[in-house]
Short mmCIF file of C-alpha atoms and ligand atoms in Angstrom, two decimals:
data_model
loop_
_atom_site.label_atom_id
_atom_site.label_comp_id
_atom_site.label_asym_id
_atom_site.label_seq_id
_atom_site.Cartn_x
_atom_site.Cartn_y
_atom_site.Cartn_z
CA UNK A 1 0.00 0.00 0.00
CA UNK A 2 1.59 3.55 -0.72
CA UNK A 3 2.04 5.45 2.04
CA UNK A 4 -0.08 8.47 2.37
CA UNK A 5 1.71 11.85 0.93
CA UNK A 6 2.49 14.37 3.03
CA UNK A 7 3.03 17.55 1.20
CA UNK A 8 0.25 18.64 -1.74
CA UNK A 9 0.39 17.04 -4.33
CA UNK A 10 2.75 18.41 -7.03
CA UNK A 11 2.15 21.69 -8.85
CA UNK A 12 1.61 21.51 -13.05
CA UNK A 13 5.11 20.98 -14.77
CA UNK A 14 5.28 24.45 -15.74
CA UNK A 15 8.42 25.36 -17.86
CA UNK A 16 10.78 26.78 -16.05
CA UNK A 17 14.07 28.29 -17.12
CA UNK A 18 17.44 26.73 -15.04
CA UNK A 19 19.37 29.67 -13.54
CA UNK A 20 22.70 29.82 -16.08
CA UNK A 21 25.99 29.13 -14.59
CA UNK A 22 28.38 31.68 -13.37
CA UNK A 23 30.82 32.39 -15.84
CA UNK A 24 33.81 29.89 -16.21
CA UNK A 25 31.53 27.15 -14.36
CA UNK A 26 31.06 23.95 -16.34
CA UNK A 27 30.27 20.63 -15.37
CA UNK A 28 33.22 18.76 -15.77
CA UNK A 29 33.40 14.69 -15.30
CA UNK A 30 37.22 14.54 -14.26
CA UNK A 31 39.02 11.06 -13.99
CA UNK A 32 41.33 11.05 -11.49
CA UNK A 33 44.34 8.48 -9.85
CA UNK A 34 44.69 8.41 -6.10
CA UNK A 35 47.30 6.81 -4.26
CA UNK A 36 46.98 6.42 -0.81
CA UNK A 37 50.12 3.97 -0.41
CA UNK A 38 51.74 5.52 2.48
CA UNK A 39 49.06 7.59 4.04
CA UNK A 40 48.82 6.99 7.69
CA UNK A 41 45.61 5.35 9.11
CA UNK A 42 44.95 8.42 10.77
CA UNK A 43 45.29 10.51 7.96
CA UNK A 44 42.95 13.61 9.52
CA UNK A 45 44.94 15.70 11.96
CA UNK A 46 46.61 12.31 13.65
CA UNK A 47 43.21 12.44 15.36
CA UNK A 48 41.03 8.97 15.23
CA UNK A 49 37.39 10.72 15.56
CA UNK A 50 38.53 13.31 13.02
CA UNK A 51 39.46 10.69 10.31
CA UNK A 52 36.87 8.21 11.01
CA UNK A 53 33.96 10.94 10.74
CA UNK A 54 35.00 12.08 7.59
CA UNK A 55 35.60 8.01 6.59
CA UNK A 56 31.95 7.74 7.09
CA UNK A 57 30.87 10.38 5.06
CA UNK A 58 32.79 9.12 2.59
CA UNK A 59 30.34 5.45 3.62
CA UNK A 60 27.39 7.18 2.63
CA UNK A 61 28.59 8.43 -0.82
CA UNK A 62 28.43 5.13 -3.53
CA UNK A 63 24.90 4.71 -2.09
CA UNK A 64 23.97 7.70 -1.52
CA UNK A 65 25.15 8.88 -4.89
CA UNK A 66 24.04 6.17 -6.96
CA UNK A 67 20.08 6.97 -5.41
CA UNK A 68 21.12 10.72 -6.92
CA UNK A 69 21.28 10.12 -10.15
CA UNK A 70 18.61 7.35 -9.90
CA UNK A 71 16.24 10.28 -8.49
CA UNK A 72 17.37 12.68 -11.33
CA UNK A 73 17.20 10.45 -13.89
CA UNK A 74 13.32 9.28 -13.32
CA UNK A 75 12.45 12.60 -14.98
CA UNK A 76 14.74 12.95 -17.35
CA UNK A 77 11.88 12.17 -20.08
CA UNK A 78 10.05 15.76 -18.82
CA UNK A 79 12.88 17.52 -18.72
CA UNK A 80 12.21 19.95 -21.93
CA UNK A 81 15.16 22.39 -21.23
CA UNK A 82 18.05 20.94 -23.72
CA UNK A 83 20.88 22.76 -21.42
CA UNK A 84 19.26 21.25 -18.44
CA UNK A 85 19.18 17.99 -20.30
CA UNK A 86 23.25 18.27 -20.68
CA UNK A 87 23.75 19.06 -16.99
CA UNK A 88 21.61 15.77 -15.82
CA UNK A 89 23.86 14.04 -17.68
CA UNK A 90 27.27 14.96 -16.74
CA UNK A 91 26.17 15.46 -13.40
CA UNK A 92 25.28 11.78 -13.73
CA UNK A 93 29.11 11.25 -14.86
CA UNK A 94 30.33 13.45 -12.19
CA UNK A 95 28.26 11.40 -9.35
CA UNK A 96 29.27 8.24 -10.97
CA UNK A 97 32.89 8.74 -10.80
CA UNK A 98 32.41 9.45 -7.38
CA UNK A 99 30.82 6.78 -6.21
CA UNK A 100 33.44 4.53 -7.70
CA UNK A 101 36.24 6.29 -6.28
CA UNK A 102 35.06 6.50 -2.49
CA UNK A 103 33.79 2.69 -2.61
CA UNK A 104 37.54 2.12 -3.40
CA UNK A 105 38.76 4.44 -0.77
CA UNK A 106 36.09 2.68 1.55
CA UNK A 107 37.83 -0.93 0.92
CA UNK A 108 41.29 0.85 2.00
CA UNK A 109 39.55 1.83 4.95
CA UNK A 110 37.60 -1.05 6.00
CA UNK A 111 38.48 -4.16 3.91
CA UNK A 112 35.25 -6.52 4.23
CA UNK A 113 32.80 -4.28 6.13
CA UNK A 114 32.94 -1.60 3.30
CA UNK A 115 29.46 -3.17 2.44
CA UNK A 116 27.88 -2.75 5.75
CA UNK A 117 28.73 0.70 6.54
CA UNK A 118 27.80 1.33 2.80
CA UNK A 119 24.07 -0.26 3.54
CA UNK A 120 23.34 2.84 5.96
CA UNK A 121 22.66 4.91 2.73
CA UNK A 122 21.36 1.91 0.71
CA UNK A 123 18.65 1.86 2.71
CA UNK A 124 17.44 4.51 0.39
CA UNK A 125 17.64 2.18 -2.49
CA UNK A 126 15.90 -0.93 -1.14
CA UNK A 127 12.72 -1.79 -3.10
CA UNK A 128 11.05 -1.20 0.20
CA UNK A 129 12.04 2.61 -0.03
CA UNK A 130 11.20 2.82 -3.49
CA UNK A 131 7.65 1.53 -2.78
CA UNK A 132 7.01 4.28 0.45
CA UNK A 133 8.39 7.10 -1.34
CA UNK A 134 7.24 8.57 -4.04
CA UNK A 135 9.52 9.54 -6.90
CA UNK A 136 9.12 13.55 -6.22
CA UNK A 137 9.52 12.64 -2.52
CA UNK A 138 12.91 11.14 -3.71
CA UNK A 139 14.24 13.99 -5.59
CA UNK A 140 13.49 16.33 -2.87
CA UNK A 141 15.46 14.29 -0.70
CA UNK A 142 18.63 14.40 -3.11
CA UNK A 143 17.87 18.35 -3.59
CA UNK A 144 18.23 18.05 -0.09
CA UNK A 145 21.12 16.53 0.04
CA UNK A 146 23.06 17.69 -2.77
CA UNK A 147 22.38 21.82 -0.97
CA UNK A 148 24.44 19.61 1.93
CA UNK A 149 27.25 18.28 -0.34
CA UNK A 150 27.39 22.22 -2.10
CA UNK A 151 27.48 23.94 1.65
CA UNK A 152 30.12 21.15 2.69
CA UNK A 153 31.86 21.60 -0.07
CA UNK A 154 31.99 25.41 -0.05
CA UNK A 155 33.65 25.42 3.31
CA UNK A 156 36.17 22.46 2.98
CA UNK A 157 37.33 24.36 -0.25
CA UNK A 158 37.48 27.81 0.97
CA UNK A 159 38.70 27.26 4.16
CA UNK A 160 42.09 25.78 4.30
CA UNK A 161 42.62 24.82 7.91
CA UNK A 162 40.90 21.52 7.69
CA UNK A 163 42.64 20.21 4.34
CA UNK A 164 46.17 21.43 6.13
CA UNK A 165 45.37 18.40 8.80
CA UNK A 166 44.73 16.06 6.33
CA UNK A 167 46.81 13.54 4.04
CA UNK A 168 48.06 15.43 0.58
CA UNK A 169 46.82 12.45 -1.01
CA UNK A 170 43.22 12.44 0.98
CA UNK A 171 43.00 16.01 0.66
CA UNK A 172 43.10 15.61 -3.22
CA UNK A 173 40.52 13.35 -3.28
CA UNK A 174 37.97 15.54 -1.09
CA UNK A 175 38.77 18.69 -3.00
CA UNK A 176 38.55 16.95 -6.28
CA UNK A 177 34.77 15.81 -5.16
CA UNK A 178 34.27 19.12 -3.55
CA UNK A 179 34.48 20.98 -6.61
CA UNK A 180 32.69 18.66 -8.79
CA UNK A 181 29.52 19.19 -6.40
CA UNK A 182 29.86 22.95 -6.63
CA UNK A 183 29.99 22.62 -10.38
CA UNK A 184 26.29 20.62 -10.38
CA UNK A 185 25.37 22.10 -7.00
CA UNK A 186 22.20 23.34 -9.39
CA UNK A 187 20.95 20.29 -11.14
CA UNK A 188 18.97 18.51 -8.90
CA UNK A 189 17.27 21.89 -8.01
CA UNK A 190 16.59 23.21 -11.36
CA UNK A 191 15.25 19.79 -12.44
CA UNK A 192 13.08 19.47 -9.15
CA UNK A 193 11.43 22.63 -10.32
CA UNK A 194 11.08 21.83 -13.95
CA UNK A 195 9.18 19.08 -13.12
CA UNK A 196 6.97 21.08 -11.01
CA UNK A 197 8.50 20.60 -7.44
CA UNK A 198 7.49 23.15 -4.91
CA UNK A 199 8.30 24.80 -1.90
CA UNK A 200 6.51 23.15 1.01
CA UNK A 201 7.61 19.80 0.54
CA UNK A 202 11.27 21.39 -0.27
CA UNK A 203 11.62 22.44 3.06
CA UNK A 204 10.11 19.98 4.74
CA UNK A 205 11.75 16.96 3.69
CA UNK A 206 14.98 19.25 4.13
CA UNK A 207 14.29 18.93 8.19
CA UNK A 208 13.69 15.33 7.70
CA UNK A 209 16.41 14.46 5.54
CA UNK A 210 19.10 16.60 7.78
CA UNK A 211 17.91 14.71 10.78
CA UNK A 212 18.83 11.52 9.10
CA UNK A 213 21.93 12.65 7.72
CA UNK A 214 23.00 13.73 11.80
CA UNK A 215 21.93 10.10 12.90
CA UNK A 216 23.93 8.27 9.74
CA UNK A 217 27.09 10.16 10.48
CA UNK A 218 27.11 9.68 14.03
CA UNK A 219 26.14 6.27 13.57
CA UNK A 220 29.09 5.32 11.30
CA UNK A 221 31.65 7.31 13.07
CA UNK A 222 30.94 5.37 16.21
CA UNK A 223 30.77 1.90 14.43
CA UNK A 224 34.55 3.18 12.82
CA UNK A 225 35.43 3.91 16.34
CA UNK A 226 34.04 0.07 17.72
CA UNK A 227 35.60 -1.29 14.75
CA UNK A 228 38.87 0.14 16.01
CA UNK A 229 38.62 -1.22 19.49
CA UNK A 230 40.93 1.52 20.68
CA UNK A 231 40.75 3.99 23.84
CA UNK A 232 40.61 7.33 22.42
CA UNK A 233 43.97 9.27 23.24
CA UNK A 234 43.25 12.06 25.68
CA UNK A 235 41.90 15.46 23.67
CA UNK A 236 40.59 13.89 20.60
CA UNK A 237 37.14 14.25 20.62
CA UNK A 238 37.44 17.90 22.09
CA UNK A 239 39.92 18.82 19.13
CA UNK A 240 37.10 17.33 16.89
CA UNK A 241 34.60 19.24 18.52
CA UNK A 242 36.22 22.36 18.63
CA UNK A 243 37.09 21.86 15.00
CA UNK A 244 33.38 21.23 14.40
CA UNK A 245 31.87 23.82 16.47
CA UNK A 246 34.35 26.33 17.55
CA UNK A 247 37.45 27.08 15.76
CA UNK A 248 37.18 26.82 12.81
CA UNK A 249 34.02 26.11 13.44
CA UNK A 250 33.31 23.64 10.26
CA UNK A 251 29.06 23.29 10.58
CA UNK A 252 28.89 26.53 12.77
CA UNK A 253 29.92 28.11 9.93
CA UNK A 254 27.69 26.26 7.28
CA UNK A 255 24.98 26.48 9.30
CA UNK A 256 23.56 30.17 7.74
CA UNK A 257 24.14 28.35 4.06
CA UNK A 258 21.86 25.35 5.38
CA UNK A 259 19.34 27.79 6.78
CA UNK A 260 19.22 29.97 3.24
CA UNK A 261 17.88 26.86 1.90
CA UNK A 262 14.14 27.53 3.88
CA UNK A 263 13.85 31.15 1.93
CA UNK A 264 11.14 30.40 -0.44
CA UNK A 265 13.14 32.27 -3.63
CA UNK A 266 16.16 30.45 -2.79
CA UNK A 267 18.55 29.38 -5.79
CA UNK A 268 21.65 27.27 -4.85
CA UNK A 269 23.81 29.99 -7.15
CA UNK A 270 22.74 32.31 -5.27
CA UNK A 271 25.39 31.81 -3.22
CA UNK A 272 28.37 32.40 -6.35
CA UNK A 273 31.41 30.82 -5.26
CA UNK A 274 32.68 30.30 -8.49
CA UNK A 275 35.86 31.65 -7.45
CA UNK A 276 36.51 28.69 -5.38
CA UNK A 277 36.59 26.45 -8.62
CA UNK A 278 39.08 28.95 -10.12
CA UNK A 279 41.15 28.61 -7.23
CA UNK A 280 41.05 24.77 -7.36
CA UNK A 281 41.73 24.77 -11.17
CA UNK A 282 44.94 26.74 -10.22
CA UNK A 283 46.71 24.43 -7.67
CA UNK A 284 45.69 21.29 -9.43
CA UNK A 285 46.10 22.33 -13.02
CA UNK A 286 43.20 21.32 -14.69
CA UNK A 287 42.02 22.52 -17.85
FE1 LIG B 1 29.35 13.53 -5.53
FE1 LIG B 2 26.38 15.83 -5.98
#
């Protein structure tokens, strides 16, 4: 039986035009080698909750990603807009390479149990979810959570005090993904309202879906941390925290970018921080 829907139903497909890019912003599907041979196990500030949190973000990605583009891709028949129609699919590229490339930096971290921390986000995917939630329900859930990889993004790349703790070789990889989301940080949106999304169910599955995200990540960074078996050395989780919460302050500071989300005009280029990509480009030479 389908569960009962609990925002209106959706508005007429009206045409609507995508937002264009900033200047110099394309959606690039890079392929890139990482080689992690030689990073230490605590590759995040030589601090154990540090580098297991950000090892299970990196747990919820090939799921999480793959039910992305799964989500996009159900409406890619209504999608009219022939730009829009190019961004779904190298955003599609761009998610798939991802995917692939943290499922093999998942095995380095946790050999056989890559699979089970991996499930957490799968559980989107089972054929149970796809039966209780509706395919508009879905996207809204990866708008959702693609405004969360953008405002993640925006602060790992602009701030450098978190990627000076990490691993060169880590680092790469999360900057490489980091810019790659703020080049399609747009396409779930603009194809959510194309196809006649609105506002109320927006927002609302916005508070549902960031509740879930809190209780995946703190649920995989303790089972990393159990998986270790290890006493944590004396200041670690306060160093996390502080990193976290204080200084820098990593989601204090993303916090007003989440909020901007619940303002009913909101566009995710309204926030331009194309500059950031520019800046990337730069150190890493890409063309
Ligand atoms: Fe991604
Ligand atoms: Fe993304």
């Amino acid at each position: 039986m389908a569960m009962a829907q609990p925002f209106p139903a959706q508005s007429k497909p009206v045409p609507v035009q995508s937002r264009p890019m900033p200047a110099g912003v394309d959606i690039k599907p890079r392929r890139m080698k990482f080689a992690y041979d030689g990073s230490p196990d605590l590759w995040a500030g030589d601090n154990p909750v540090f580098t297991r949190f950000m090892e299970g973000l990196s747990m919820l990605f090939p799921e999480g990603e793959r039910f992305f583009v799964e989500s996009v891709r159900h409406y890619k028949e209504q999608i009219v807009d022939p730009v829009l129609q190019k961004q779904v699919v190298a955003f599609a590229a761009q998610e798939g390479m991802h995917s692939a490339e943290h499922h093999k930096y998942n095995q380095r971290a946790a050999g056989p149990l890559t699979e089970q921390f991996e499930a957490v986000a799968g559980h989107l995917r089972t054929p149970f979810a796809r039966r209780v939630i509706s395919p508009m329900n879905r996207l809204a859930v990866t708008v959702a959570l693609e405004h969360f990889t953008a405002i993640m993004a925006d602060e790992l790349l602009r701030n450098p005090a978190y990627a000076d703790l990490m691993d060169p070789e880590h680092t790469k990889l999360w900057l490489w993904h980091a810019v790659e989301e703020t080049e399609h940080k747009a396409v779930a949106f603009d194809v959510y309202r194309a196809v006649g999304g609105g506002y109320p169910r927006r927002a609302g599955i916005m508070l549902i879906t960031s509740f879930l995200f809190v209780v995946a990540a703190v649920r995989l960074l303790g089972d990393l941390l159990a998986r270790d078996g290890k006493k944590l050395p004396r200041g670690s989780v306060p160093r996390f925290l502080d990193l976290a919460f204080g200084r820098p302050g990593f989601f204090r500071k993303v916090f007003p970018a989440w909020l901007d989300y619940f303002r009913p005009g909101f566009h995710p280029w309204d926030h331009d921080n194309a500059d950031l990509i520019a800046k990337w480009k730069a150190r890493y030479a890409d063309a």
